[in-house]
GROMACS .gro file of C-alpha atoms in nm:
model
  201
    1UNK     CA    1   9.158  -2.661   0.324
    2UNK     CA    2   9.206  -2.938   0.586
    3UNK     CA    3   8.991  -2.908   0.926
    4UNK     CA    4   9.112  -3.142   1.202
    5UNK     CA    5   8.868  -3.189   1.431
    6UNK     CA    6   8.760  -3.380   1.758
    7UNK     CA    7   8.432  -3.541   1.783
    8UNK     CA    8   8.238  -3.220   2.005
    9UNK     CA    9   8.515  -3.062   2.063
   10UNK     CA   10   8.536  -2.670   1.990
   11UNK     CA   11   8.655  -2.771   1.665
   12UNK     CA   12   8.284  -2.775   1.576
   13UNK     CA   13   8.289  -2.399   1.543
   14UNK     CA   14   8.490  -2.369   1.241
   15UNK     CA   15   8.320  -2.734   1.147
   16UNK     CA   16   8.010  -2.491   1.136
   17UNK     CA   17   8.152  -2.213   0.986
   18UNK     CA   18   8.289  -2.448   0.712
   19UNK     CA   19   7.986  -2.542   0.617
   20UNK     CA   20   7.791  -2.215   0.630
   21UNK     CA   21   8.058  -2.066   0.413
   22UNK     CA   22   8.017  -2.315   0.171
   23UNK     CA   23   8.402  -2.377   0.098
   24UNK     CA   24   8.533  -2.716   0.015
   25UNK     CA   25   8.745  -2.856   0.299
   26UNK     CA   26   8.802  -3.207   0.423
   27UNK     CA   27   8.750  -3.297   0.784
   28UNK     CA   28   8.986  -3.553   0.925
   29UNK     CA   29   8.921  -3.674   1.269
   30UNK     CA   30   9.204  -3.585   1.527
   31UNK     CA   31   9.108  -3.726   1.897
   32UNK     CA   32   9.237  -3.505   2.187
   33UNK     CA   33   9.319  -3.795   2.394
   34UNK     CA   34   9.501  -4.034   2.123
   35UNK     CA   35   9.641  -3.775   1.943
   36UNK     CA   36   9.583  -4.064   1.656
   37UNK     CA   37   9.510  -3.979   1.276
   38UNK     CA   38   9.277  -4.241   1.072
   39UNK     CA   39   9.625  -4.310   0.857
   40UNK     CA   40   9.764  -4.423   1.220
   41UNK     CA   41  10.008  -4.142   1.232
   42UNK     CA   42  10.062  -3.872   1.521
   43UNK     CA   43   9.875  -3.553   1.498
   44UNK     CA   44  10.134  -3.403   1.709
   45UNK     CA   45  10.343  -3.392   1.382
   46UNK     CA   46  10.109  -3.182   1.203
   47UNK     CA   47  10.030  -2.958   1.503
   48UNK     CA   48  10.277  -3.013   1.777
   49UNK     CA   49  10.048  -2.827   2.074
   50UNK     CA   50   9.831  -3.180   1.979
   51UNK     CA   51   9.488  -2.985   2.035
   52UNK     CA   52   9.221  -2.883   1.775
   53UNK     CA   53   9.097  -2.690   1.567
   54UNK     CA   54   9.420  -2.664   1.312
   55UNK     CA   55   9.339  -2.565   0.953
   56UNK     CA   56   9.613  -2.632   0.696
   57UNK     CA   57   9.500  -2.389   0.364
   58UNK     CA   58   9.555  -2.487   0.042
   59UNK     CA   59   9.918  -2.421   0.031
   60UNK     CA   60   9.989  -2.584   0.349
   61UNK     CA   61   9.985  -2.305   0.569
   62UNK     CA   62   9.860  -2.419   0.907
   63UNK     CA   63   9.566  -2.216   1.156
   64UNK     CA   64   9.590  -2.267   1.481
   65UNK     CA   65   9.317  -2.112   1.767
   66UNK     CA   66   8.945  -2.103   1.701
   67UNK     CA   67   8.851  -1.761   1.669
   68UNK     CA   68   9.110  -1.680   1.440
   69UNK     CA   69   9.011  -1.983   1.211
   70UNK     CA   70   8.648  -1.896   1.172
   71UNK     CA   71   8.745  -1.507   1.084
   72UNK     CA   72   8.920  -1.650   0.801
   73UNK     CA   73   8.702  -1.869   0.718
   74UNK     CA   74   8.450  -1.561   0.744
   75UNK     CA   75   8.665  -1.345   0.514
   76UNK     CA   76   8.669  -1.634   0.246
   77UNK     CA   77   8.301  -1.593   0.169
   78UNK     CA   78   8.213  -1.207   0.269
   79UNK     CA   79   7.859  -1.259   0.091
   80UNK     CA   80   7.774  -1.538   0.384
   81UNK     CA   81   7.735  -1.228   0.658
   82UNK     CA   82   7.964  -1.486   0.884
   83UNK     CA   83   8.144  -1.178   0.990
   84UNK     CA   84   8.153  -0.752   0.958
   85UNK     CA   85   8.390  -0.658   0.763
   86UNK     CA   86   8.728  -0.601   0.859
   87UNK     CA   87   8.785  -0.252   1.000
   88UNK     CA   88   8.450  -0.191   1.087
   89UNK     CA   89   8.314  -0.126   1.470
   90UNK     CA   90   8.094  -0.457   1.410
   91UNK     CA   91   8.395  -0.714   1.324
   92UNK     CA   92   8.546  -0.553   1.677
   93UNK     CA   93   8.228  -0.615   1.821
   94UNK     CA   94   8.240  -0.942   1.681
   95UNK     CA   95   8.590  -0.995   1.816
   96UNK     CA   96   8.452  -0.907   2.175
   97UNK     CA   97   8.203  -1.164   2.174
   98UNK     CA   98   8.457  -1.388   2.007
   99UNK     CA   99   8.754  -1.355   2.312
  100UNK     CA  100   8.467  -1.327   2.543
  101UNK     CA  101   8.308  -1.661   2.429
  102UNK     CA  102   8.696  -1.829   2.450
  103UNK     CA  103   8.797  -1.668   2.791
  104UNK     CA  104   8.496  -1.654   3.001
  105UNK     CA  105   8.280  -1.950   2.840
  106UNK     CA  106   8.522  -2.186   2.717
  107UNK     CA  107   8.810  -2.215   2.902
  108UNK     CA  108   8.574  -2.199   3.214
  109UNK     CA  109   8.428  -2.540   3.111
  110UNK     CA  110   8.781  -2.696   3.154
  111UNK     CA  111   8.754  -2.803   3.548
  112UNK     CA  112   8.428  -3.006   3.448
  113UNK     CA  113   8.595  -3.244   3.221
  114UNK     CA  114   8.892  -3.324   3.462
  115UNK     CA  115   8.773  -3.598   3.677
  116UNK     CA  116   9.072  -3.468   3.936
  117UNK     CA  117   8.888  -3.148   3.988
  118UNK     CA  118   8.782  -3.121   4.342
  119UNK     CA  119   8.380  -3.118   4.391
  120UNK     CA  120   8.368  -2.808   4.531
  121UNK     CA  121   8.567  -2.636   4.256
  122UNK     CA  122   8.328  -2.781   4.000
  123UNK     CA  123   8.042  -2.643   4.183
  124UNK     CA  124   8.188  -2.292   4.230
  125UNK     CA  125   8.287  -2.357   3.861
  126UNK     CA  126   7.952  -2.428   3.740
  127UNK     CA  127   7.803  -2.075   3.910
  128UNK     CA  128   8.059  -1.887   3.764
  129UNK     CA  129   7.977  -2.029   3.387
  130UNK     CA  130   7.616  -1.982   3.500
  131UNK     CA  131   7.671  -1.560   3.575
  132UNK     CA  132   7.812  -1.562   3.269
  133UNK     CA  133   7.524  -1.723   3.046
  134UNK     CA  134   7.259  -1.540   3.251
  135UNK     CA  135   7.446  -1.231   3.117
  136UNK     CA  136   7.444  -1.357   2.738
  137UNK     CA  137   7.085  -1.460   2.816
  138UNK     CA  138   7.002  -1.113   2.905
  139UNK     CA  139   7.164  -0.978   2.556
  140UNK     CA  140   6.995  -1.204   2.361
  141UNK     CA  141   6.683  -1.064   2.439
  142UNK     CA  142   6.507  -0.921   2.123
  143UNK     CA  143   6.773  -1.048   1.913
  144UNK     CA  144   6.765  -1.311   1.663
  145UNK     CA  145   7.153  -1.391   1.673
  146UNK     CA  146   7.437  -1.270   1.894
  147UNK     CA  147   7.487  -1.010   1.633
  148UNK     CA  148   7.163  -0.947   1.576
  149UNK     CA  149   6.974  -1.075   1.229
  150UNK     CA  150   7.299  -1.243   1.113
  151UNK     CA  151   7.422  -1.574   1.191
  152UNK     CA  152   7.767  -1.526   1.262
  153UNK     CA  153   8.087  -1.749   1.381
  154UNK     CA  154   8.039  -1.620   1.756
  155UNK     CA  155   7.692  -1.786   1.717
  156UNK     CA  156   7.873  -2.147   1.601
  157UNK     CA  157   8.131  -2.086   1.883
  158UNK     CA  158   7.911  -2.035   2.128
  159UNK     CA  159   7.673  -2.267   2.038
  160UNK     CA  160   7.942  -2.535   2.031
  161UNK     CA  161   8.025  -2.450   2.371
  162UNK     CA  162   7.741  -2.447   2.542
  163UNK     CA  163   7.704  -2.796   2.399
  164UNK     CA  164   7.909  -2.904   2.669
  165UNK     CA  165   7.616  -2.758   2.939
  166UNK     CA  166   7.420  -3.079   3.030
  167UNK     CA  167   7.713  -3.378   3.037
  168UNK     CA  168   7.889  -3.125   3.278
  169UNK     CA  169   7.582  -3.067   3.469
  170UNK     CA  170   7.545  -2.735   3.432
  171UNK     CA  171   7.169  -2.638   3.456
  172UNK     CA  172   7.079  -2.329   3.179
  173UNK     CA  173   6.740  -2.480   3.162
  174UNK     CA  174   6.606  -2.145   3.325
  175UNK     CA  175   6.762  -1.922   3.044
  176UNK     CA  176   6.489  -1.882   2.771
  177UNK     CA  177   6.634  -1.628   2.537
  178UNK     CA  178   6.994  -1.856   2.558
  179UNK     CA  179   6.766  -2.187   2.464
  180UNK     CA  180   6.523  -2.047   2.197
  181UNK     CA  181   6.846  -1.911   2.036
  182UNK     CA  182   6.999  -2.277   2.082
  183UNK     CA  183   6.701  -2.389   1.878
  184UNK     CA  184   6.732  -2.141   1.593
  185UNK     CA  185   7.086  -2.205   1.565
  186UNK     CA  186   7.061  -2.639   1.611
  187UNK     CA  187   6.783  -2.643   1.313
  188UNK     CA  188   7.025  -2.461   1.071
  189UNK     CA  189   7.100  -2.693   0.755
  190UNK     CA  190   7.500  -2.626   0.840
  191UNK     CA  191   7.465  -2.671   1.157
  192UNK     CA  192   7.283  -3.003   1.124
  193UNK     CA  193   7.540  -3.129   0.832
  194UNK     CA  194   7.900  -3.073   1.066
  195UNK     CA  195   7.703  -3.232   1.384
  196UNK     CA  196   7.597  -3.564   1.179
  197UNK     CA  197   7.960  -3.538   1.008
  198UNK     CA  198   8.080  -3.522   1.385
  199UNK     CA  199   7.844  -3.819   1.462
  200UNK     CA  200   7.676  -3.607   1.718
  201UNK     CA  201   7.290  -3.657   1.576
   0.00000   0.00000   0.00000
């Protein structure tokens, strides 16, 4: 499999999932700004939408959208327990987390990366993010990971997105459960490997 990623972007989530799953893959840098691949070709010829992540399977089939990609990866290595079994209530709870992270946290960060966003909009955006992450902090009380004892692809996704808090000025220092959870996730060997591969540590 080939994972197209941009360092530090949301594609870090499936990068972590692949490392956790122990699946053989090739990671290919596809910078979101230039769209130029290491061989000089245009990334948009592979993924016309031009964003990451994008996973190309062994048979050449392409899969886009992070929440779908990480569930596919998880299902290739069920023994790793990165996602509950399909058809179970727990699987739908995982999908609930992935959708929440994608719509309420991930996309809410977007205006903070745009230099043209007015200051008052940025402030309102930070307040909205903090309210959502404060709720997550409460959900993490007494838990090791989002789904309980097992690390899941939802943890990889939320960890990736909350990495953006510091550079965008969203102060989550007061969220103690979230901070402790982030430390646990960051210490995982697979997370360390994925971050090192992207030059993040």
